[in-house]
Coordinates of C-alpha atoms in Angstrom, one line a residue:
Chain A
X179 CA 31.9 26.0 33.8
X180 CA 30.5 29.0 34.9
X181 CA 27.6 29.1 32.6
X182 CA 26.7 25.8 33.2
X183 CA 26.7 26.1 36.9
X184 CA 24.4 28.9 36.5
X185 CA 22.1 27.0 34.3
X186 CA 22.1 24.4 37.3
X187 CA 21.4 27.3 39.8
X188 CA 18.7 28.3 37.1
X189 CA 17.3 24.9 36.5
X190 CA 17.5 24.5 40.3
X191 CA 15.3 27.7 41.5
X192 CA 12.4 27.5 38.6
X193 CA 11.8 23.9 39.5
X194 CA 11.8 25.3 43.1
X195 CA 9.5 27.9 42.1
X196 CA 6.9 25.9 40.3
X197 CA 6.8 23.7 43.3
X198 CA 4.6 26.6 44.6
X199 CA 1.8 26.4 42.2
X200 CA 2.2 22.3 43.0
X201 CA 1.6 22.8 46.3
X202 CA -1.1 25.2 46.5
X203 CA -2.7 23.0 44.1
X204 CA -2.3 19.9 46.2
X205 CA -3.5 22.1 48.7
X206 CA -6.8 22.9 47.3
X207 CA -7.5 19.9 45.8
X208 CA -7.2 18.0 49.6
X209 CA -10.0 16.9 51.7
X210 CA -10.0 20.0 54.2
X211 CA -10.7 17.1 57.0
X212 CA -8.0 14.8 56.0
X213 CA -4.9 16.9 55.8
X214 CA -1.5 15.8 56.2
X215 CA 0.6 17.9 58.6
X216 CA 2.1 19.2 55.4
X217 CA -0.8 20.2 53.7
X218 CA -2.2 22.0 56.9
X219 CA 1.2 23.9 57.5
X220 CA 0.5 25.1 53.7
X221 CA -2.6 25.9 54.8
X222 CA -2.0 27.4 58.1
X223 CA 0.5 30.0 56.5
X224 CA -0.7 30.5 53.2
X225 CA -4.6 31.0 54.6
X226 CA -3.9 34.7 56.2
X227 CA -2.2 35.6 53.5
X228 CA -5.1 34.0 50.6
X229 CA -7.7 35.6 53.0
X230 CA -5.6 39.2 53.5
X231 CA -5.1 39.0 49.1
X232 CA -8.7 38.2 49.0
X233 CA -10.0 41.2 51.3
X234 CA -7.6 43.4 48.7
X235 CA -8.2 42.1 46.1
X236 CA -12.0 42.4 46.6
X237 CA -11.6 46.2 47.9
X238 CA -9.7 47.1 44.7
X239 CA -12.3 45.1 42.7
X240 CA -15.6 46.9 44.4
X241 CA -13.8 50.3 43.8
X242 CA -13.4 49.9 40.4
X243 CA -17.2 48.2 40.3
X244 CA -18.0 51.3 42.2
X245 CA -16.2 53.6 40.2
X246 CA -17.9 52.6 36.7
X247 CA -21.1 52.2 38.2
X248 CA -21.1 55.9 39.2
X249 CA -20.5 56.8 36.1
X250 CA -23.1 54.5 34.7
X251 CA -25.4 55.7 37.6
X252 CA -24.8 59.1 36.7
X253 CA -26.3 58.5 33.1
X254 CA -28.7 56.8 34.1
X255 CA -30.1 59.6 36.9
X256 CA -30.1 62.0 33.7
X257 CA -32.3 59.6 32.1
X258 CA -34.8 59.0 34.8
X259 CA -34.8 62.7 35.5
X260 CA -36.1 63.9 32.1
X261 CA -38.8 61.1 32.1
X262 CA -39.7 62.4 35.6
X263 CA -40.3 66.0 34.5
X264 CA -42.0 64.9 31.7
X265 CA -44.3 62.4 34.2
X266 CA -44.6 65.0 36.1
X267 CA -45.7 67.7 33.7
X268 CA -48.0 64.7 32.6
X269 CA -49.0 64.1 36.7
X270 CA -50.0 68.1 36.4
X271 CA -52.0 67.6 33.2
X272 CA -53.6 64.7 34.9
X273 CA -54.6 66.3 37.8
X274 CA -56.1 69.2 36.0
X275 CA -58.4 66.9 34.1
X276 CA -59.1 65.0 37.0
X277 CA -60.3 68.2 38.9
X278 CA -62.0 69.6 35.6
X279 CA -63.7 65.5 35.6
X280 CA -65.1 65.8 39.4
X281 CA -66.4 69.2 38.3
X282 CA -68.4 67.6 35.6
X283 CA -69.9 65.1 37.4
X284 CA -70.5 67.6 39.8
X285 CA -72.6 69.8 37.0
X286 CA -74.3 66.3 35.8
X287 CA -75.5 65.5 39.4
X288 CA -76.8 69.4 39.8
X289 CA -79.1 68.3 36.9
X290 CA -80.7 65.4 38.8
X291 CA -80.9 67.1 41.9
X292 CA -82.6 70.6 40.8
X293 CA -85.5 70.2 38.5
X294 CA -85.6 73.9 37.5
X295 CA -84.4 74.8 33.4
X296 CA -80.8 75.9 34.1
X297 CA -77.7 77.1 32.2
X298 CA -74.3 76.3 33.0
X299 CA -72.0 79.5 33.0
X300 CA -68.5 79.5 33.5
X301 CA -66.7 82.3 35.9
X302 CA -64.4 84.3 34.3
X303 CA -63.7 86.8 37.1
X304 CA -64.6 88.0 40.7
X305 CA -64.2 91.4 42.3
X306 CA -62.1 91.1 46.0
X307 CA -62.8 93.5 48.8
X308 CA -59.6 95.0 50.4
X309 CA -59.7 91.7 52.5
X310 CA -59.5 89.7 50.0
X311 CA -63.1 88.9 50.0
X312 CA -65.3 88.2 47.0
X313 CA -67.6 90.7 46.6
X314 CA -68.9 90.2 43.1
X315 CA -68.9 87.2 40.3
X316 CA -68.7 87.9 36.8
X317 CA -70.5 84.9 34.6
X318 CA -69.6 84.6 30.8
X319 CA -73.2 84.5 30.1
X320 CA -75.0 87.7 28.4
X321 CA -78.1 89.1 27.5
X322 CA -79.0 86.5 25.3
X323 CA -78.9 83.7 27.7
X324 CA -79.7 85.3 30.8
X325 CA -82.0 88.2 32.7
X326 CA -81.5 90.3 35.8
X327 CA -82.7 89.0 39.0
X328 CA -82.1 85.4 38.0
X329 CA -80.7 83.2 40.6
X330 CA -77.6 81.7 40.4
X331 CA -76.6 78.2 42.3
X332 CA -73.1 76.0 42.3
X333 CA -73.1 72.5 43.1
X334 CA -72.8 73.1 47.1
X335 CA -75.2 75.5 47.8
X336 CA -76.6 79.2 46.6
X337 CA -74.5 82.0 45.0
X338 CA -76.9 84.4 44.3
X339 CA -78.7 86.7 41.7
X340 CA -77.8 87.9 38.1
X341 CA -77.5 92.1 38.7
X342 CA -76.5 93.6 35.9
X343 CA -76.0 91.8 32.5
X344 CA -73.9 93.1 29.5
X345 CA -73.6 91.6 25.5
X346 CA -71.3 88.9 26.9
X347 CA -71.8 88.4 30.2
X348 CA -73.3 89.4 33.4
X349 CA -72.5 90.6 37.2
X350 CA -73.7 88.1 40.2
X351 CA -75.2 90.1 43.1
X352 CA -73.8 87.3 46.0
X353 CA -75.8 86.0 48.7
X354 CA -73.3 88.2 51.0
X355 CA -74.0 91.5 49.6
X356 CA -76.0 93.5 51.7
X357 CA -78.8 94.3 48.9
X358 CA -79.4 90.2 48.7
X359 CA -82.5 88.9 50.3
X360 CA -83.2 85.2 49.9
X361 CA -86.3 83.3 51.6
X362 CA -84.6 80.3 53.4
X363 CA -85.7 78.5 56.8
X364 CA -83.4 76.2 59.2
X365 CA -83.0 72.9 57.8
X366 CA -83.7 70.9 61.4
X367 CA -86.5 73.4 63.0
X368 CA -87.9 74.2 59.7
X369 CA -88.2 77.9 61.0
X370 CA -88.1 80.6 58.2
X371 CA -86.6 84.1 57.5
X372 CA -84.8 86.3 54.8
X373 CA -81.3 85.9 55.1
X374 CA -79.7 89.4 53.9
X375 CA -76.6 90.4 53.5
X376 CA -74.2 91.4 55.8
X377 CA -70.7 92.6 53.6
X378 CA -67.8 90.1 53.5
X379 CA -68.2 86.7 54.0
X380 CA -71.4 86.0 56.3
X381 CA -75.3 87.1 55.8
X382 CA -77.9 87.3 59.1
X383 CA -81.2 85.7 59.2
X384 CA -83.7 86.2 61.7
X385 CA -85.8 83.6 62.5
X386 CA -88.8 82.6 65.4
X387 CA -87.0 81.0 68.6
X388 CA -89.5 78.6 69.4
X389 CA -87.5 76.2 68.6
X390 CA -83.7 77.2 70.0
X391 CA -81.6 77.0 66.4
X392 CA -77.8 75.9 67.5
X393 CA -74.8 76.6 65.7
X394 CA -74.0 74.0 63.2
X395 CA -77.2 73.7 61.8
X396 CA -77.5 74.5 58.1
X397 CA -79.9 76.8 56.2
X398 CA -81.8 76.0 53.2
X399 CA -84.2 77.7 50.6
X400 CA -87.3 77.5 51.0
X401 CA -88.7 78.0 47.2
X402 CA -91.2 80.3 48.4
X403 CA -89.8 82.9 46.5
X404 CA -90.4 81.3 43.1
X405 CA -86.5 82.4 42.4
X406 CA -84.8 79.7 44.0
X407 CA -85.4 76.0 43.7
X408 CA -86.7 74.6 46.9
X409 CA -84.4 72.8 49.7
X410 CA -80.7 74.3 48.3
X411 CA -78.1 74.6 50.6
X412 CA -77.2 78.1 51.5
X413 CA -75.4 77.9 54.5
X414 CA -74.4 76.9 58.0
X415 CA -75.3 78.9 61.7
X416 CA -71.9 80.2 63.2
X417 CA -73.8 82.3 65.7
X418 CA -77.2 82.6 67.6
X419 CA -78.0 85.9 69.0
X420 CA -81.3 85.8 70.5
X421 CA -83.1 89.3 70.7
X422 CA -86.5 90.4 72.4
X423 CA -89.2 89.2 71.0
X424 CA -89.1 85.4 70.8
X425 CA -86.7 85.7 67.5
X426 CA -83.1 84.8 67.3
X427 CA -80.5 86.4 65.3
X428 CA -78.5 83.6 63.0
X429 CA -75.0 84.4 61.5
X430 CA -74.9 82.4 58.7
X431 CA -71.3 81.0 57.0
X432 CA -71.9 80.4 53.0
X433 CA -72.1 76.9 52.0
X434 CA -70.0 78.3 48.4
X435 CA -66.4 79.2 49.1
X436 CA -66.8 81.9 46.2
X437 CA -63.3 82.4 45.6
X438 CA -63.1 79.1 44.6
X439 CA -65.9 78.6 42.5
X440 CA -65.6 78.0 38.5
X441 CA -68.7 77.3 37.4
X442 CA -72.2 78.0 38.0
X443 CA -75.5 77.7 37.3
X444 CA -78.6 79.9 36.1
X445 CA -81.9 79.4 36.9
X446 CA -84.2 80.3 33.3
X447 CA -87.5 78.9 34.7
X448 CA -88.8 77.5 37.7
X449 CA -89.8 73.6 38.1
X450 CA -93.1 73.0 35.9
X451 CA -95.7 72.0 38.4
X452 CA -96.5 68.2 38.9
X453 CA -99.0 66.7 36.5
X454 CA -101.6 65.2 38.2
X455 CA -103.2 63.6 35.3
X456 CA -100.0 62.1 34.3
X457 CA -100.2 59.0 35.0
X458 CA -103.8 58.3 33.9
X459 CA -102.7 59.5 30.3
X460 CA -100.3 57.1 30.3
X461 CA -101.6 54.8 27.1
X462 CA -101.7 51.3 27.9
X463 CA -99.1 48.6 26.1
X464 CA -101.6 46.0 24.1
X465 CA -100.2 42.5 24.7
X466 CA -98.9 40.6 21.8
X467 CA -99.4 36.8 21.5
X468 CA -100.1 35.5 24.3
X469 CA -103.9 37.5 25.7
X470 CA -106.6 35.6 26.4
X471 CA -109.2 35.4 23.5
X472 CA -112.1 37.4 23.5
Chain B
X1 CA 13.4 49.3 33.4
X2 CA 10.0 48.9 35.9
X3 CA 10.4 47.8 38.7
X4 CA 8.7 44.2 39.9
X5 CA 6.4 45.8 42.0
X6 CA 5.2 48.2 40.3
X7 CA 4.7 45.7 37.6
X8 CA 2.3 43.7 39.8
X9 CA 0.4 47.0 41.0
X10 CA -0.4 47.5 37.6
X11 CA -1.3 44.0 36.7
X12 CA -3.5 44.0 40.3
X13 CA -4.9 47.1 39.2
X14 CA -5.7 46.0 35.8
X15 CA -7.4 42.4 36.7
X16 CA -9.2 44.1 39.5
X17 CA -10.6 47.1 37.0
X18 CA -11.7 44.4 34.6
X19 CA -13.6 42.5 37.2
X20 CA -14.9 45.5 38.2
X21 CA -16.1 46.2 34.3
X22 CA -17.5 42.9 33.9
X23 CA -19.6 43.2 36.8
X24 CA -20.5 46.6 35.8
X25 CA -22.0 45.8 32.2
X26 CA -22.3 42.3 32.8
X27 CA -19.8 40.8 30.1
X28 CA -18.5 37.5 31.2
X29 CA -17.0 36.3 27.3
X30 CA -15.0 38.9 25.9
X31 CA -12.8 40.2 28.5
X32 CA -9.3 40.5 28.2
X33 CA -6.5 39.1 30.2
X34 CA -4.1 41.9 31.2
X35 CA -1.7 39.6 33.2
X36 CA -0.8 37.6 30.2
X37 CA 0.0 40.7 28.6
X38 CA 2.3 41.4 31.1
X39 CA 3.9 38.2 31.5
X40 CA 4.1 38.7 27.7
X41 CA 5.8 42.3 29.0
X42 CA 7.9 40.5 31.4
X43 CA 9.1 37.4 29.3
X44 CA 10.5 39.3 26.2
X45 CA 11.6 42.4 27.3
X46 CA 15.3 40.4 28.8
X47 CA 15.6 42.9 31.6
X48 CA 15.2 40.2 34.7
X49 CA 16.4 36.8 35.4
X50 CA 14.5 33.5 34.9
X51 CA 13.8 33.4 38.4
X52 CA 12.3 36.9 39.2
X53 CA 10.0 36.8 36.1
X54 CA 9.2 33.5 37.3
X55 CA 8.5 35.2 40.6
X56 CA 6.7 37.6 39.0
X57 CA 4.6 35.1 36.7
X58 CA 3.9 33.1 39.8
X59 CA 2.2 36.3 41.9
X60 CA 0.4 37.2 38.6
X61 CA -0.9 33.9 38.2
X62 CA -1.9 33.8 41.9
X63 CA -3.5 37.3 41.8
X64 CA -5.7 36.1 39.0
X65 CA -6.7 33.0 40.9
X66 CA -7.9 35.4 43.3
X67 CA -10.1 37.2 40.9
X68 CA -11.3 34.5 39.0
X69 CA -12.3 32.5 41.6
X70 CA -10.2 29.4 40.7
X71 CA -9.0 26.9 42.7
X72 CA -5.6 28.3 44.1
X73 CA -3.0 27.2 42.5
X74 CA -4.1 26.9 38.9
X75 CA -3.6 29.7 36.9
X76 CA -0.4 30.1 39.1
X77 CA 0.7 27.0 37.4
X78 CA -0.3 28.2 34.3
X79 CA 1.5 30.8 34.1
X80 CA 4.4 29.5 35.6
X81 CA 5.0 27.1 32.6
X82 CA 3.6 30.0 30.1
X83 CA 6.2 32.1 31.8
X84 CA 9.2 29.4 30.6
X85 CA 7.5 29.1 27.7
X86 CA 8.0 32.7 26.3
X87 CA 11.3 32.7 28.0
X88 CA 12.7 30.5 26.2
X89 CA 10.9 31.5 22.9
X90 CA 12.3 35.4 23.7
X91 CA 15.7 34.0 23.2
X92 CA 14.5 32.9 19.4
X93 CA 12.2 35.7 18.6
X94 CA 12.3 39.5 19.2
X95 CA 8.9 40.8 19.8
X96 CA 8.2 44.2 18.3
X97 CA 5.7 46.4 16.7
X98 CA 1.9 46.3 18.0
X99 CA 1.1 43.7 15.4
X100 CA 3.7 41.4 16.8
X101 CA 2.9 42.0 20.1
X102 CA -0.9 41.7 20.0
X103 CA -0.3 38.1 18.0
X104 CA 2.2 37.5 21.0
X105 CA -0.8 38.2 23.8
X106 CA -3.2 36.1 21.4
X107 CA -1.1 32.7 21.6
X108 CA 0.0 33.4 25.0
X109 CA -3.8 33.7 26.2
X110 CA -4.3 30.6 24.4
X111 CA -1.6 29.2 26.0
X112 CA -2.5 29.8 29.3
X113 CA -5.9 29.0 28.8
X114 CA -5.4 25.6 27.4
X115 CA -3.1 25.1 30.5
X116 CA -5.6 25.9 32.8
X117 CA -8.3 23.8 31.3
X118 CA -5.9 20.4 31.5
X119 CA -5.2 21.6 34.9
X120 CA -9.0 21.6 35.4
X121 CA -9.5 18.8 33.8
X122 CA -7.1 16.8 35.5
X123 CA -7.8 17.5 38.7
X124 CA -11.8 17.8 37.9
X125 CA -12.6 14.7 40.2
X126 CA -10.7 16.0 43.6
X127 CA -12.0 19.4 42.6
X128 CA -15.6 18.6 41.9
X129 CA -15.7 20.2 38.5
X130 CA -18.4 18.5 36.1
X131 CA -16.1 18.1 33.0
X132 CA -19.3 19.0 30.7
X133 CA -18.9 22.2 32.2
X134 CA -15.4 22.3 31.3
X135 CA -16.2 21.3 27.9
X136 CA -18.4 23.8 27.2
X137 CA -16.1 26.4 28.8
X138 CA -13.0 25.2 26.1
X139 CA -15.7 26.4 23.4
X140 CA -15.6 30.2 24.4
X141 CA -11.3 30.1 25.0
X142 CA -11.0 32.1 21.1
X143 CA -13.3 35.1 22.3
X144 CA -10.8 35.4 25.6
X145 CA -8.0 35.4 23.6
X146 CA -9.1 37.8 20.7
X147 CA -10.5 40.0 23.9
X148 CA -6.5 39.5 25.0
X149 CA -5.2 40.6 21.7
X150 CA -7.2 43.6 21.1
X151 CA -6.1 44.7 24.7
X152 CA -2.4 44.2 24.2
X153 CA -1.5 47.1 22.3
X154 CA -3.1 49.4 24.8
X155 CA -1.4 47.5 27.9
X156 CA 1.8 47.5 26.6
X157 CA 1.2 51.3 25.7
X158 CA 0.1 51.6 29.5
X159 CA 3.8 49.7 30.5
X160 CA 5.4 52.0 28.4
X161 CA 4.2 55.0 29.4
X162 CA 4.5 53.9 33.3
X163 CA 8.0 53.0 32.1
X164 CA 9.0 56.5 30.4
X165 CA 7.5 58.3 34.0
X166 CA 9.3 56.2 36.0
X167 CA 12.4 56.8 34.3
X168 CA 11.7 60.8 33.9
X169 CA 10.4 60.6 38.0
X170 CA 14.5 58.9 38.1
X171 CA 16.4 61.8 36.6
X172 CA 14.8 64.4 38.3
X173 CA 15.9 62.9 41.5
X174 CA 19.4 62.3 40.5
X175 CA 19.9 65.9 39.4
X176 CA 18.4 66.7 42.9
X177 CA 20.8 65.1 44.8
X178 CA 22.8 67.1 46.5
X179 CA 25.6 64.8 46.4
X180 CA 25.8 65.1 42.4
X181 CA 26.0 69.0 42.7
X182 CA 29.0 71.4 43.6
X183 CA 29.5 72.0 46.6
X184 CA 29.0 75.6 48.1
X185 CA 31.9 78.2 48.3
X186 CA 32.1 79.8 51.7

């Protein structure tokens, strides 16, 4: 009796329980705008508690996504930071090639724009005062390239002249030192000097002040000297003294940051002159085919 | 003998680190379904009535709904019936061995999955379910269940080794109790 009465009370609560399934079944399967005042009462109480499950149920979920992702993130950031040093080391690589390219087109443009026979030499070291100032270039050309008293130009503008040379390569006198004399004038007035040395990192020039030079304006050769090719930059005016005598004293700035410079070039041989006859030697193309008959 | 609760935290725990996984590498087939391992747990281990397994079978079930994204009510269902289902088969058969109970896991996931799926089916026009969809979804039950089967031995490792804690966490209370010691001499 007693077992059977406990198979009642058995029987009695599981259908009881799976009436909850039922009814949240029946719930969700109900128009949400049609409910019957049963269905909403399921609804009404079993909606805070789906939407407070839900809430947990997702913060337990993203913590666990959160979790393995770290992990997976953590692989990953070891992965994309070995191929980042090695882009990098390849960005470095890049860059030096780049720079070593602009260089080069650099030396190929120096070829159209100075007519003169030159020789590209590379700078293997410089001399610094105690200021940190280049005093002296040292070119990896010798005495079987290049002479003594050469002059030697970079891309922006004049270094100077070969001093001393050795078997394997040769000493640059700079436009700075005070033993330097170079014929230039002032590229706007056209108004000549010698610009000499002056120690450090400037040279003077003293030039006519008929026309008032200003600072700013830049200095050129002049190519009267036969040494340098006519027209190269050499500089820019940073001050104007003028002195008795109509004549005005220029401080000139280097156009070439020497400490920077790699390469360089030697003048062997001044510009031929201009031919003249050139172009009446020029031999004439016979036409083919279609000339007149004679 | 674990409690209920801590049952459920377990099973939460478990459904919500496997949703977590799945979204994590992106497997939607062959994941395993740790709740019918535990109602697999609860239905032959004989330690609770018919009606707090039940209970127990019927929060699972609901839990997974949750997670699954099912209409509510379905898997809770499922489970239910599963639940009686291995009730009354755990008066028959005694389920040991990791063998036995990872065979156990396999039919149970079938079980339930086949449950759900009429469920579905049946109510596919209230719900809105295409039932193409549904057939195509009965195709890729055997990967769920094998997923279910390979997982089963762990899980019921897991309950186990919950179990033994519990029960250590237990005695080291009771021989704290002051009430169990002698009292002082004054």
């Amino acid at each position: 009796m007693a077992t059977s009465s406990r198979t009642i009370r058995d029987v009695f609560v599981v259908l009881l329980l799976l009436g909850i399934p039922l009814l949240l079944l029946r719930s969700a399967t109900q128009d949400p705008h049609r409910l019957s005042p049963f269905d909403r009462t399921v609804r009404r109480i079993g909606g805070p508690l789906e939407a407070g499950l839900g809430y947990a149920a997702t913060t337990v979920g993203s913590f666990f996504e959160r979790w393995l992702l770290q992990a997976r993130l953590q692989e990953i950031n070891a992965e994309v930071n070995g191929e980042n040093r090695l882009l990098r080391l390849r960005l470095r690589e890049l860059l030096r090639v780049e720079e070593e390219n602009r260089e080069l087109r650099r030396s190929l443009q120096m070829r159209d724009k100075v007519a003169e026979d030159m020789l590209a030499a590379e700078v293997t070291a410089f001399e610094q005062s105690p200021y940190f100032r280049v005093l002296k270039l040292v070119l990896d050309r010798g005495d079987r390239f290049v002479l003594p008293g050469m002059a030697v130009l970079a891309d922006t503008g004049v270094v100077g002249r070969i001093d001393r040379v050795t078997d394997d390569r040769s000493d640059v006198m700079l436009i700075t030192d005070p033993r330097s004399k170079v014929a230039v004038e002032v590229a706007r007035t056209r108004a000549a000097g010698i610009l000499e040395g002056a120690g450090e990192d400037h040279c003077i020039v003293v030039v006519a002040s008929e026309t008032p030079v200003e600072v700013g304006d830049f200095i050129q050769t002049t190519g009267v000297d036969d040494l340098f090719p006519k027209s190269h930059p050499v500089g820019r005016v940073v001050a104007v003294e003028n002195l008795v005598g109509d004549q005005q004293r220029l401080e000139v700035l280097p156009a070439v940051r020497f400490d920077r410079l790699n390469m360089a070039w030697v003048i062997l041989a001044s510009a031929p002159p201009p031919d003249s006859q050139a172009e009446l030697r020029r031999a004439q193309p016979a036409a083919r085919g279609l000339q007149p008959l004679r | 003998m674990l409690s209920a609760s801590l049952l459920i935290a377990l099973g939460w725990i478990l459904t919500a680190g496997i949703a977590g996984l799945s979204h994590a590498f992106s497997i939607t087939l062959v994941l395993p379904a740790t709740s019918v391992i535990l109602l697999c747990h609860v239905a032959f281990d004989r330690e609770r009535s018919l009606a707090a397994g039940m209970t127990m079978a019927i929060i699972l079930g609901y839990l997974e709904d949750l997670h699954q994204g099912l209409p509510t009510g379905t898997l809770t269902l499922a489970f239910a019936l599963v639940y009686l289902a291995l009730s009354w088969l755990s008066l028959r058969l005694a389920v040991s061995g990791s063998i036995v109970r990872a065979l156990t896991a396999l039919i149970a996931c079938f079980a339930v999955d086949l449950l759900t799926w009429g469920i579905l089916v049946a109510l596919a026009d209230p719900l809105g379910i295409s039932r193409e969809g549904l057939r195509s979804g009965l195709r890729m039950i055997h990967w769920h269940a094998l997923a279910t089967m390979l997982a089963a031995p762990a899980v019921w490792g897991m309950i186990a080794g919950l179990d033994a804690f519990v029960r250590r966490r237990r005695r080291g209370t009771k021989s704290a109790n002051p009430g169990t010691q002698l009292p002082f001499r004054h």
